[in-house]
Coordinates of C-alpha atoms in Angstrom, one line a residue:
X862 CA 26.2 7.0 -8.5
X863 CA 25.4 8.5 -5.1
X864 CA 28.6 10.5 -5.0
X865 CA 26.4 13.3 -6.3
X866 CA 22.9 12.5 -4.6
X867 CA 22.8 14.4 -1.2
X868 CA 21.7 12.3 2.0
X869 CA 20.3 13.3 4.8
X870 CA 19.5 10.6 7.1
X871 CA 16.8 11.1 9.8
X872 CA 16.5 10.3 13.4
X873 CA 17.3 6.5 13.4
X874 CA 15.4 6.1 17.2
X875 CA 11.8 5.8 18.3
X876 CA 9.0 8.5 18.3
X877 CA 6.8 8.0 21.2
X878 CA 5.2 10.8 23.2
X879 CA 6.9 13.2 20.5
X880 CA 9.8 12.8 21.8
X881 CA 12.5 10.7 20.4
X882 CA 14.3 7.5 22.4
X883 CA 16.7 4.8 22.1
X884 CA 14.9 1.5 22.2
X885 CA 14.2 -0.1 26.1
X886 CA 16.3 -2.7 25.6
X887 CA 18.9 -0.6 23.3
X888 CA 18.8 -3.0 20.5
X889 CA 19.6 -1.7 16.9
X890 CA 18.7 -3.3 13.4
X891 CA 20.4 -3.0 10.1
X892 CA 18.9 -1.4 7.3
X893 CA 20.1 -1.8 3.4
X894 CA 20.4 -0.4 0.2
X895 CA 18.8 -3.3 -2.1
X896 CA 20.9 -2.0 -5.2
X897 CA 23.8 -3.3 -3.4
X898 CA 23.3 -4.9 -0.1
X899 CA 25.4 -2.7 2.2
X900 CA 24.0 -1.6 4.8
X901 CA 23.0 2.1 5.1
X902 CA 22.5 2.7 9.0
X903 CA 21.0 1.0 12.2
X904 CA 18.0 1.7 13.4
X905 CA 16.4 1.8 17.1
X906 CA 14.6 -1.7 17.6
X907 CA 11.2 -1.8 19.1
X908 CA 10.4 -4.2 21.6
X909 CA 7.2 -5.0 24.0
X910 CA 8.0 -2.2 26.2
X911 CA 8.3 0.3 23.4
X912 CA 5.1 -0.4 22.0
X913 CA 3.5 -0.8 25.2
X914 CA 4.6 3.2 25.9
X915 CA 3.6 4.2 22.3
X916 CA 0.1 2.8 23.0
X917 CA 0.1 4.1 26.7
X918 CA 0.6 7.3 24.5
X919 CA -1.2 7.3 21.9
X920 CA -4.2 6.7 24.8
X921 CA -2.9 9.7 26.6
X922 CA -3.1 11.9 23.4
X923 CA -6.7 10.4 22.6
X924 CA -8.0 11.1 26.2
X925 CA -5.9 14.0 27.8
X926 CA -4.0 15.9 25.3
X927 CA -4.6 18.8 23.6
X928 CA -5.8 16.5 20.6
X929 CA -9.7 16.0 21.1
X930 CA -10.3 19.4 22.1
X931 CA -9.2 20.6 18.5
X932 CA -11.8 21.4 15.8
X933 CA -12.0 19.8 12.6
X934 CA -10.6 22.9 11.0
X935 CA -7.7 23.1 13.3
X936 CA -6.9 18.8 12.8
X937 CA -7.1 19.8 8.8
X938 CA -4.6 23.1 9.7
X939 CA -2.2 20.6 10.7
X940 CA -2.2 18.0 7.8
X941 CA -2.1 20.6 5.2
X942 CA 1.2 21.9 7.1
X943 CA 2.3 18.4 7.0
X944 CA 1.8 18.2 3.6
X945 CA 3.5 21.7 2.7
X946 CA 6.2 20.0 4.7
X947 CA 6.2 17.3 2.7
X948 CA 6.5 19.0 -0.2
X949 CA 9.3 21.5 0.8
X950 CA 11.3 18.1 1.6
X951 CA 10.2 16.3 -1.3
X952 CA 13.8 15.6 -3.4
X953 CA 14.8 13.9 0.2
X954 CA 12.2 11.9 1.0
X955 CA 12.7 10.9 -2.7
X956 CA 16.2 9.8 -2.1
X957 CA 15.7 8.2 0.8
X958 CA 13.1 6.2 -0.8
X959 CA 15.4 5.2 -3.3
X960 CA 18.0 4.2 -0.9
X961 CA 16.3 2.2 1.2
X962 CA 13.6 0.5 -1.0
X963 CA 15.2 0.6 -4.2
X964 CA 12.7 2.9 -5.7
X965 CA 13.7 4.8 -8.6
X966 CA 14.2 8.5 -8.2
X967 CA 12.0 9.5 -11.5
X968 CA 9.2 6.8 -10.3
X969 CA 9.2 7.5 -6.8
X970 CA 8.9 11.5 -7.9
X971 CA 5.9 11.1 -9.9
X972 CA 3.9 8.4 -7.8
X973 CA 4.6 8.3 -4.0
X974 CA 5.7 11.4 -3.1
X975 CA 2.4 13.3 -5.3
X976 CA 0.3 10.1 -3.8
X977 CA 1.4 10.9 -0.3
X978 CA 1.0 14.8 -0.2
X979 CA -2.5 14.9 -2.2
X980 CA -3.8 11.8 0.7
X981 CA -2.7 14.4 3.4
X982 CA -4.5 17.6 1.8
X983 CA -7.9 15.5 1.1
X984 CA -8.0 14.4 4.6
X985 CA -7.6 17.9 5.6
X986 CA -10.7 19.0 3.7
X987 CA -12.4 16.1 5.4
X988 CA -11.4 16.9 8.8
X989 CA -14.1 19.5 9.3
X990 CA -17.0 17.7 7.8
X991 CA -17.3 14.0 9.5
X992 CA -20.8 15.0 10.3
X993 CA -23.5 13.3 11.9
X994 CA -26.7 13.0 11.1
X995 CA -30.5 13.2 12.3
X996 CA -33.1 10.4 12.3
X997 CA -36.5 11.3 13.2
X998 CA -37.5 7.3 14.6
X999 CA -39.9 8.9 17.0
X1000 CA -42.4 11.9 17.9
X1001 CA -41.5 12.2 21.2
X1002 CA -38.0 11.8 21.1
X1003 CA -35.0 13.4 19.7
X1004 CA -32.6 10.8 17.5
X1005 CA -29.4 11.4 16.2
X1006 CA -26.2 10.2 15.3
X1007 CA -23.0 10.6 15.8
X1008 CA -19.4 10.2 15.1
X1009 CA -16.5 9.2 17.0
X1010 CA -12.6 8.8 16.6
X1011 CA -12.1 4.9 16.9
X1012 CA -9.6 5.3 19.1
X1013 CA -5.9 4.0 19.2
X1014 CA -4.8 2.7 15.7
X1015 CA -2.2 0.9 14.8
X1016 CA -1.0 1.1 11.4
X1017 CA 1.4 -1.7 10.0
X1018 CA 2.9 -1.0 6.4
X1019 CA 4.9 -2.4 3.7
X1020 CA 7.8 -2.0 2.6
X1021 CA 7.1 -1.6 -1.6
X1022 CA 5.7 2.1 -0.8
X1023 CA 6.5 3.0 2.6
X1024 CA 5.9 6.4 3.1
X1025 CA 2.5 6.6 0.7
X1026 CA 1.3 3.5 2.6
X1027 CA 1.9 5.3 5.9
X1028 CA 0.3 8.1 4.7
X1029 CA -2.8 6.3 3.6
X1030 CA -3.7 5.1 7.2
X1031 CA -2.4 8.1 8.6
X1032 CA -4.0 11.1 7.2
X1033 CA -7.8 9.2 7.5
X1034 CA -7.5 9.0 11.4
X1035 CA -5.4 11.8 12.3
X1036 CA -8.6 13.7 10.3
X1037 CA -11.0 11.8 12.2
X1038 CA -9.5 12.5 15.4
X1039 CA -7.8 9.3 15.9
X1040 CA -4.1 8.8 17.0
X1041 CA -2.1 6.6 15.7
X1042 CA 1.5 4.2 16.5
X1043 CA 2.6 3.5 13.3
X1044 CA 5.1 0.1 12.9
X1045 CA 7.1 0.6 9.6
X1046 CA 8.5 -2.6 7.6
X1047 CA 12.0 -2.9 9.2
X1048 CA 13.1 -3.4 5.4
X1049 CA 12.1 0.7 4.9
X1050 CA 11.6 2.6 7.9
X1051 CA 13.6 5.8 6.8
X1052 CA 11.1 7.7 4.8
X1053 CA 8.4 6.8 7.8
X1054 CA 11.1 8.4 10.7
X1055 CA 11.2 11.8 8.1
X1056 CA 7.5 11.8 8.3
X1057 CA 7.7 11.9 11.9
X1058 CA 10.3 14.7 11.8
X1059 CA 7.9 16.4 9.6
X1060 CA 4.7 15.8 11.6
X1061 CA 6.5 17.0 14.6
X1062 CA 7.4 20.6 13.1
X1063 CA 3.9 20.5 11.6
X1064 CA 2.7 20.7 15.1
X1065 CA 1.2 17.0 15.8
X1066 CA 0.8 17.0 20.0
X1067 CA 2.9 14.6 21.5
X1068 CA 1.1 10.8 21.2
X1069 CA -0.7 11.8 18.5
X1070 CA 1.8 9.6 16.0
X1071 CA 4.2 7.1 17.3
X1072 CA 6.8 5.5 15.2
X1073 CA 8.1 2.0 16.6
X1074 CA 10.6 0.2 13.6
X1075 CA 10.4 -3.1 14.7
X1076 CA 10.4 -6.6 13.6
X1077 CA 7.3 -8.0 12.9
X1078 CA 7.4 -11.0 15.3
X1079 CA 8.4 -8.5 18.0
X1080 CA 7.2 -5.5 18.0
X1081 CA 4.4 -6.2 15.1
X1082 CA 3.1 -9.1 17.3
X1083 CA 3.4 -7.0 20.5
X1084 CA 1.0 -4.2 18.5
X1085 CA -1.8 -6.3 17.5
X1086 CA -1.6 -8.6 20.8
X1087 CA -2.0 -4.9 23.0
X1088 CA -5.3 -4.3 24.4
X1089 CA -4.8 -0.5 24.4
X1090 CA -5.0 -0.6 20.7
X1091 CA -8.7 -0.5 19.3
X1092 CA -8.2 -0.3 15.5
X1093 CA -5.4 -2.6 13.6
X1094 CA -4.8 -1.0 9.6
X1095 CA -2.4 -3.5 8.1
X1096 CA -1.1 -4.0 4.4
X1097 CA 0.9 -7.0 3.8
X1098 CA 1.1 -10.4 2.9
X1099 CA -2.1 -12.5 3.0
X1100 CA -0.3 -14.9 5.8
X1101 CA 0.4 -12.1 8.1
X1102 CA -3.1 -10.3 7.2
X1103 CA -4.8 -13.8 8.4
X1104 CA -2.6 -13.8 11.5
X1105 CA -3.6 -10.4 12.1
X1106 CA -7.0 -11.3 12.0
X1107 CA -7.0 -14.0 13.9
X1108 CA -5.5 -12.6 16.5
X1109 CA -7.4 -9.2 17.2
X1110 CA -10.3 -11.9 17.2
X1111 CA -9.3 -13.0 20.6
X1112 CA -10.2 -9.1 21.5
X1113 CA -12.7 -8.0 19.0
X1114 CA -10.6 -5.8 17.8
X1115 CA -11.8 -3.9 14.6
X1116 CA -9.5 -4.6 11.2
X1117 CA -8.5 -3.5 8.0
X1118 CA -6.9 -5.6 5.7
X1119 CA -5.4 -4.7 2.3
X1120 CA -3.6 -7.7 1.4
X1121 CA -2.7 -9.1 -2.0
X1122 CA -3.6 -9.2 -5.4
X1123 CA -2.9 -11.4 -8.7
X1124 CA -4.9 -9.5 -11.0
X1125 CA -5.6 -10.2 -14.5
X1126 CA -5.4 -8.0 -17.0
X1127 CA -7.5 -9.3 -19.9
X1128 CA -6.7 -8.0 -23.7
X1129 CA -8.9 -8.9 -26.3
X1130 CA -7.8 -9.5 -29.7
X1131 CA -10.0 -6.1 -31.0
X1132 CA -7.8 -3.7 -28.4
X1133 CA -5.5 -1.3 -29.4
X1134 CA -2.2 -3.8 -28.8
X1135 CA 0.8 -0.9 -28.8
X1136 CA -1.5 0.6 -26.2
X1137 CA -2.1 -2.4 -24.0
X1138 CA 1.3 -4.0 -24.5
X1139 CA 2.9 -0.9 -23.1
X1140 CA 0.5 -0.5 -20.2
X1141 CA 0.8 -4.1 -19.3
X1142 CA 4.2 -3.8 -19.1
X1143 CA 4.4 -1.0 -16.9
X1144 CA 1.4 -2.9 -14.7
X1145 CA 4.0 -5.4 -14.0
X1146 CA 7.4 -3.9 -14.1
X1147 CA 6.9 -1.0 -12.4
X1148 CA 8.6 -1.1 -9.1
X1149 CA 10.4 -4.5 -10.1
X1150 CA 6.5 -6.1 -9.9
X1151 CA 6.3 -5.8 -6.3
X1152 CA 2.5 -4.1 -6.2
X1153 CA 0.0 -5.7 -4.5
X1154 CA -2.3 -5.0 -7.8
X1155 CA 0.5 -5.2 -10.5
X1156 CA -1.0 -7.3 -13.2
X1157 CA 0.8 -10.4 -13.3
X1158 CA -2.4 -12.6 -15.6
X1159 CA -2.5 -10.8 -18.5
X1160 CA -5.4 -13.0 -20.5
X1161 CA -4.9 -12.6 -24.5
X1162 CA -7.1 -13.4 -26.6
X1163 CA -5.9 -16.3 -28.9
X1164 CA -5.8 -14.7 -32.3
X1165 CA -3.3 -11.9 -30.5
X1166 CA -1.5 -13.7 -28.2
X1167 CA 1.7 -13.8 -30.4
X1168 CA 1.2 -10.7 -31.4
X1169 CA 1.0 -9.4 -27.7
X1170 CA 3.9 -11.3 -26.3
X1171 CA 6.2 -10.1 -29.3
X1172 CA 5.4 -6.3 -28.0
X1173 CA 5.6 -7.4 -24.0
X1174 CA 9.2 -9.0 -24.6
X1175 CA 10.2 -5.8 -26.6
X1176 CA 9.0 -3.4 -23.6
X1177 CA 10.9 -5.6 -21.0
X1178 CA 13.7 -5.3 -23.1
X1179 CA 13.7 -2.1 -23.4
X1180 CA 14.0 -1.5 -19.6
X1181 CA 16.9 -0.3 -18.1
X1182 CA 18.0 -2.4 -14.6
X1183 CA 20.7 -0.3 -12.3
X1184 CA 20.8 2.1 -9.8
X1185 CA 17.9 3.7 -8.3
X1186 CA 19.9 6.9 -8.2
X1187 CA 21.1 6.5 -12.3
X1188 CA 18.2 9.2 -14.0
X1189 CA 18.7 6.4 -17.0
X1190 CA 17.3 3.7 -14.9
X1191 CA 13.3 2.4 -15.2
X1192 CA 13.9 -0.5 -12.9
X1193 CA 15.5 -1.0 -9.5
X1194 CA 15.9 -4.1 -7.4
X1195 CA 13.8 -6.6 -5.5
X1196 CA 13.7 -5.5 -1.9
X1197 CA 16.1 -8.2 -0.5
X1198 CA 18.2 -11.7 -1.1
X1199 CA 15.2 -13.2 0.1
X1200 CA 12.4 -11.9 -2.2
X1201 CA 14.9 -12.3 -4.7
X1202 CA 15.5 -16.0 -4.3
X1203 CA 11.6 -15.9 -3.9
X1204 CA 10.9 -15.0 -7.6
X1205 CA 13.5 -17.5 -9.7
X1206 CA 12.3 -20.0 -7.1
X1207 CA 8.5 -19.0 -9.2
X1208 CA 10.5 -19.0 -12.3
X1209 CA 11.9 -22.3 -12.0
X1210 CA 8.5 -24.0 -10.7
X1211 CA 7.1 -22.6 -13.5
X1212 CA 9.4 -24.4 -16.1
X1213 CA 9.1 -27.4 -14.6
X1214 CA 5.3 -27.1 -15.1
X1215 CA 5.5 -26.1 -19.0
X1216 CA 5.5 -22.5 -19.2
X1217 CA 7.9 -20.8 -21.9
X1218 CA 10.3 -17.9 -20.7
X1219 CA 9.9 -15.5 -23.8
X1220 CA 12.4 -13.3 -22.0
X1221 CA 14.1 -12.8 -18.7
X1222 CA 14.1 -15.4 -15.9
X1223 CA 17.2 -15.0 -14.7
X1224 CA 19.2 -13.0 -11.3
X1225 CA 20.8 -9.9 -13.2
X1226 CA 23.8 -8.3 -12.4
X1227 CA 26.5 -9.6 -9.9
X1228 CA 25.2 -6.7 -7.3
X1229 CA 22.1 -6.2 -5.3
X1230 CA 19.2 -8.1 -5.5
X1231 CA 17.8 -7.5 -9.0
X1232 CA 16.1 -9.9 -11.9
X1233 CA 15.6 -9.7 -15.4
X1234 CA 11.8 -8.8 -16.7
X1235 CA 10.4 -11.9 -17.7
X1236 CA 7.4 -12.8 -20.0
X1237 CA 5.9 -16.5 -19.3
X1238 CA 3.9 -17.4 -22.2
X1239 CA 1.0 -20.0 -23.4
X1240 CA 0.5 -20.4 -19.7
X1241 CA -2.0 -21.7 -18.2
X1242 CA -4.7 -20.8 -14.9
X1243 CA -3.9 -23.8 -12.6
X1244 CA 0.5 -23.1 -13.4
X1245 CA 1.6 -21.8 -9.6
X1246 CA 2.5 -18.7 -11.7
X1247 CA -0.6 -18.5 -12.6
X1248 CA -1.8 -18.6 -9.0
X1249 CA 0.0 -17.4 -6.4
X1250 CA 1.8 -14.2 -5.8
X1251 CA 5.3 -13.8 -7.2
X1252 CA 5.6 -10.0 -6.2
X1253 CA 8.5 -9.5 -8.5
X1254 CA 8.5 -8.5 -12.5
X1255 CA 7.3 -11.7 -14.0
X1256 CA 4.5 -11.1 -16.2
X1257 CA 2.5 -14.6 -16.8
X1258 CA 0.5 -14.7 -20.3
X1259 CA -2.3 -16.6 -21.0
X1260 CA -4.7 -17.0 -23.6
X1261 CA -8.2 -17.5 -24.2
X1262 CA -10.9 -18.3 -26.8
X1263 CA -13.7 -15.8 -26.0
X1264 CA -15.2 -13.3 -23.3
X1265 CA -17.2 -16.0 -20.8
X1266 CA -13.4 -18.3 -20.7
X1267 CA -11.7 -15.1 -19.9
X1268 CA -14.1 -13.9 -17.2
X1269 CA -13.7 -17.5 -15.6
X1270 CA -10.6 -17.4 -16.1
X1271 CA -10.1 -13.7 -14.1
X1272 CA -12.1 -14.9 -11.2
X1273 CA -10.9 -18.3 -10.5
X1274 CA -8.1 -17.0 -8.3
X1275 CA -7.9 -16.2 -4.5
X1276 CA -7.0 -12.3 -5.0
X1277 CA -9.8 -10.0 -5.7
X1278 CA -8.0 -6.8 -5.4
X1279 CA -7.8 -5.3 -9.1
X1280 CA -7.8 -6.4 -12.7
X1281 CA -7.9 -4.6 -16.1
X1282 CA -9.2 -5.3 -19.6
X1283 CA -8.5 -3.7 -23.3
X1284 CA -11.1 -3.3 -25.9
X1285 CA -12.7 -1.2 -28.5
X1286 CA -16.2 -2.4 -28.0
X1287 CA -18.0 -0.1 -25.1
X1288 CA -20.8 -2.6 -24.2
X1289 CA -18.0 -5.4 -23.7
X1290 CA -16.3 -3.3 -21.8
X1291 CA -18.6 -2.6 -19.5
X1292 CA -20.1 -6.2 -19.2
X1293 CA -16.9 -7.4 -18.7
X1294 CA -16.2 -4.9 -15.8
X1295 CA -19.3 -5.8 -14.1
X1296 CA -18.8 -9.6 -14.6
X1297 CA -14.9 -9.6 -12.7
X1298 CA -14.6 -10.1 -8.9
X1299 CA -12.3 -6.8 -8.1
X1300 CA -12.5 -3.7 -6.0
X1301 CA -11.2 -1.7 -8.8
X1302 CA -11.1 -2.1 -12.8
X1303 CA -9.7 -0.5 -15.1
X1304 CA -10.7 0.0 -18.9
X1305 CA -7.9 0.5 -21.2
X1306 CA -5.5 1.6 -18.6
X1307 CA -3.6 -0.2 -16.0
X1308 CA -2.7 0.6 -12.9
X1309 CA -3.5 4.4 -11.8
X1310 CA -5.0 5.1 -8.1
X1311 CA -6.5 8.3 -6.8
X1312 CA -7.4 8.9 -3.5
X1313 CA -10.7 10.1 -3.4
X1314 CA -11.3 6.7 -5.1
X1315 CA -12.1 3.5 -2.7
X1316 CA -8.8 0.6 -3.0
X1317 CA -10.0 -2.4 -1.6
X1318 CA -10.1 -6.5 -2.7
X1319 CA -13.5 -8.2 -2.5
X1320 CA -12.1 -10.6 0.5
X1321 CA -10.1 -13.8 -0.2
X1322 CA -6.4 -13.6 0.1
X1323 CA -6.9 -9.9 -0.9
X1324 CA -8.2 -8.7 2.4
X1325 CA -11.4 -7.1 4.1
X1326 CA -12.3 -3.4 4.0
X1327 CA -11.2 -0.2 2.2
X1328 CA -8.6 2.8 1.9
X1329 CA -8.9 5.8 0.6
X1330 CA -11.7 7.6 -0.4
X1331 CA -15.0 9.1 1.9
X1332 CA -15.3 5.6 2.8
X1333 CA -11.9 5.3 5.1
X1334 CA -13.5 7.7 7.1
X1335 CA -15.4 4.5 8.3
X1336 CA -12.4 2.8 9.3
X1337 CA -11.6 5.7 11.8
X1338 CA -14.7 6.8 13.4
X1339 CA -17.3 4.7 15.5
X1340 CA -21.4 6.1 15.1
X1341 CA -23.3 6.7 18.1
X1342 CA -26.8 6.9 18.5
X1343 CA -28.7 9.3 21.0
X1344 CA -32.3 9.2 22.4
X1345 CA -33.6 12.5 24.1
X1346 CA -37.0 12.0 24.6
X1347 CA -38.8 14.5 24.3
X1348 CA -42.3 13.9 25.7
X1349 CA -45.7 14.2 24.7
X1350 CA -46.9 16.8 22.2
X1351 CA -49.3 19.4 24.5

């Protein structure tokens, strides 16, 4: 299938100081196509002195470089030529998205690559209008407030969107004057060493973005442990976010944490059930299930819990597994062997606690790391699918009697990051909304983001703090206050 798809590989070594380098210690690491578990290319392994000269320049850039001296209007110049960029290189960042996450082409075309470029140009309108603001606390003094890049941030993504995660922590505090060493997942890092390309011909100064791949033990640990680095902006696992945490403790180190999710998605029997059945679907099978807010509780009423599970079994069958780079295929593989074992090791706890496979729940294929859609039914809240965070298509069903037993059921769960709910009755809909612990809920839809639109969990395993939106711009920029007195009045 890739004998008529057209690669072209990016710099496989570090960006620091805008220039590109072999690692210190000239280690490589392997990086692999999930659809079929060769291995695409090595790439340049960071170690502690790598990401102690990305920090070292990403200080440099914040305190000597060209960088702070710019306007807003000339910051926003440059991230709306890195998104024109973007977009003039869109088909191959979409191909290298597919080959080295698994993503398929027609999915990663209409979400990350749009997601990515429309982050970039709303920071770039922002750049120019992080504004301060006056407060008259006295008569004889002058009092106002300012704003302030952060600093050094260091941005550590994922690997189930890599380049619009990188892009969501990037474009906020490059616009607020912030500059940045970015750690990829060592699972993805392609699409993230095209950006840097890209940034580089966009005409980023040198320091202003680093790229270090890197494992996470290494060069991730090295990152958060480095006291030139003011700002840590992680997405992740809920164990690394915690470590994270716990560590930047030890230097009072500002965070944000977007970490995971196991949202419910709560049908009631009066919604329209073609409608929700097909959402649902997609809130859990897209991407193979490996969102942070995919909705893997979907609550059903009693009275339309058959009638729900007949449709969800018909979409997952309906779903074609395969090649990312096949235009017929609508779902690609798990990320690795690991994540893959991960999931039937769910599957199989799950069966032993009572759950019913209505479809699915088996490894497909005899290549790459793939797994059927599956549909648990008459499950139940305290089933570990039920709980904890499979991050893979398995869509767990459970049903309820009324509205206050599916609103207790929603919020007895760590993860606070989404959830979604389908009815035909407006006042129930918006009770209900109100009534579920999430940063964001959606009303007969599942799923869609925007980013002028805040994306946080309400803490728990789902993190602390937002993306997106005006209110990243907090993330980014530190307010000072200043005092002029002014005397008394004559």
């Amino acid at each position: 299938m890739l004998d008529h798809v057209h690669i072209d590989l990016p710099e496989r070594r570090l960006l620091i100081h805008g220039a590109w380098t072999d690692a210190a210690n000239s280690l490589t690491f392997n990086t692999s196509n999930p659809a079929t578990g060769e291995v695409i290319t090595q790439i340049a392994e960071a170690g502690v002195l790598d990401i102690d000269a990305a920090v070292i320049s990403a200080r440099r850039a914040l305190d000597e470089g060209p960088w702070p001296q710019m306007t807003g209007v000339q910051r926003g110049r440059i991230l709306r030529r890195l998104a024109d960029f973007i977009e003039q290189d869109r088909e191959n960042l979409v191909v290298l998205e597919a080959l080295d996450a698994g993503k398929p082409l027609a999915a990663t075309r209409r979400q990350d690559l749009p997601a990515a470029i429309d982050c970039l140009e709303y920071y770039a309108g922002w750049a120019d209008k992080i504004a301060g603001e006056v407060i008259p606390a006295r008569p004889d003094a002058l009092t106002y407030v300012t704003r302030q890049p952060v600093g050094v941030v260091a941005a550590i993504v994922p690997w189930n969107f890599p380049l619009m995660n990188a892009v969501w922590k990037i474009a906020p505090a490059l616009a607020c004057g912030c500059t940045v060493v970015l750690k990829p997942a060592e699972l993805t890092p392609l699409s993230a060493l095209r950006l840097g390309e890209l940034a580089l011909a966009a005409g980023l100064p040198p320091g202003v973005l680093n790229i270090v791949p890197g494992l996470g033990n290494v060069a991730g640990q090295s990152l958060i442990e480095h006291p030139g680095v003011d700002k840590i902006s992680f997405t992740g696992s809920p164990q690394v976010g915690k470590h994270i945490m716990a560590t930047a403790a030890q230097q009072c180190k500002r965070v944000t944490l977007e970490l995971g999710g196991k949202s419910a998605n709560i049908i009631f029997a009066d919604a329209d059930l073609d409608a929700a059945a097909h959402a649902s679907g997609s809130g859990i099978f897209f991407n193979a299930g490996q969102v942070c807010s995919a909705g893997s509780r979907i609550l059903v009423q009693e009275s339309a819990h058959g009638a729900l599970v007949e449709r969800l079994v018909d979409r997952a069958r309906r779903l074609k597994l395969g090649s990312p780079f096949d235009p017929e295929t609508t779902m690609g593989p798990l990320i690795s062997a690991v994540q893959q074992e991960r999931v039937i090791r769910h599957i199989a706890r799950g069966l032993e606690e009572g759950v019913r496979v209505a479809c699915g729940g088996e490894v497909h294929g005899e290549q790459g790391y793939f797994v059927q859609p599956t549909v648990l039914a008459s499950a139940t809240n305290d089933m570990s699918v039920a709980q904890e965070e499979i991050f893979g298509p398995v869509a767990t069903v459970i049903p309820f009697k009324d509205d206050a037993e599916a609103i207790r059921i929603a919020n007895t769960s760590r993860y606070s990051l989404a959830a979604g709910l389908w009815t035909r009755d407006v006042t129930r809909a918006h009770r209900t909304a109100q009534a579920l612990r999430a940063g964001t809920v959606w009303i007969n839809t599942f799923g869609p983001t925007d980013t002028r639109l805040p994306w946080g969990g309400f803490g728990g395993d789902s993190g602390v703090g937002r993306d997106l939106g005006r209110t990243a711009l907090d993330n980014y920029t530190e307010q000072k206050a200043v005092w002029l007195h002014l005397g008394k009045a004559a």
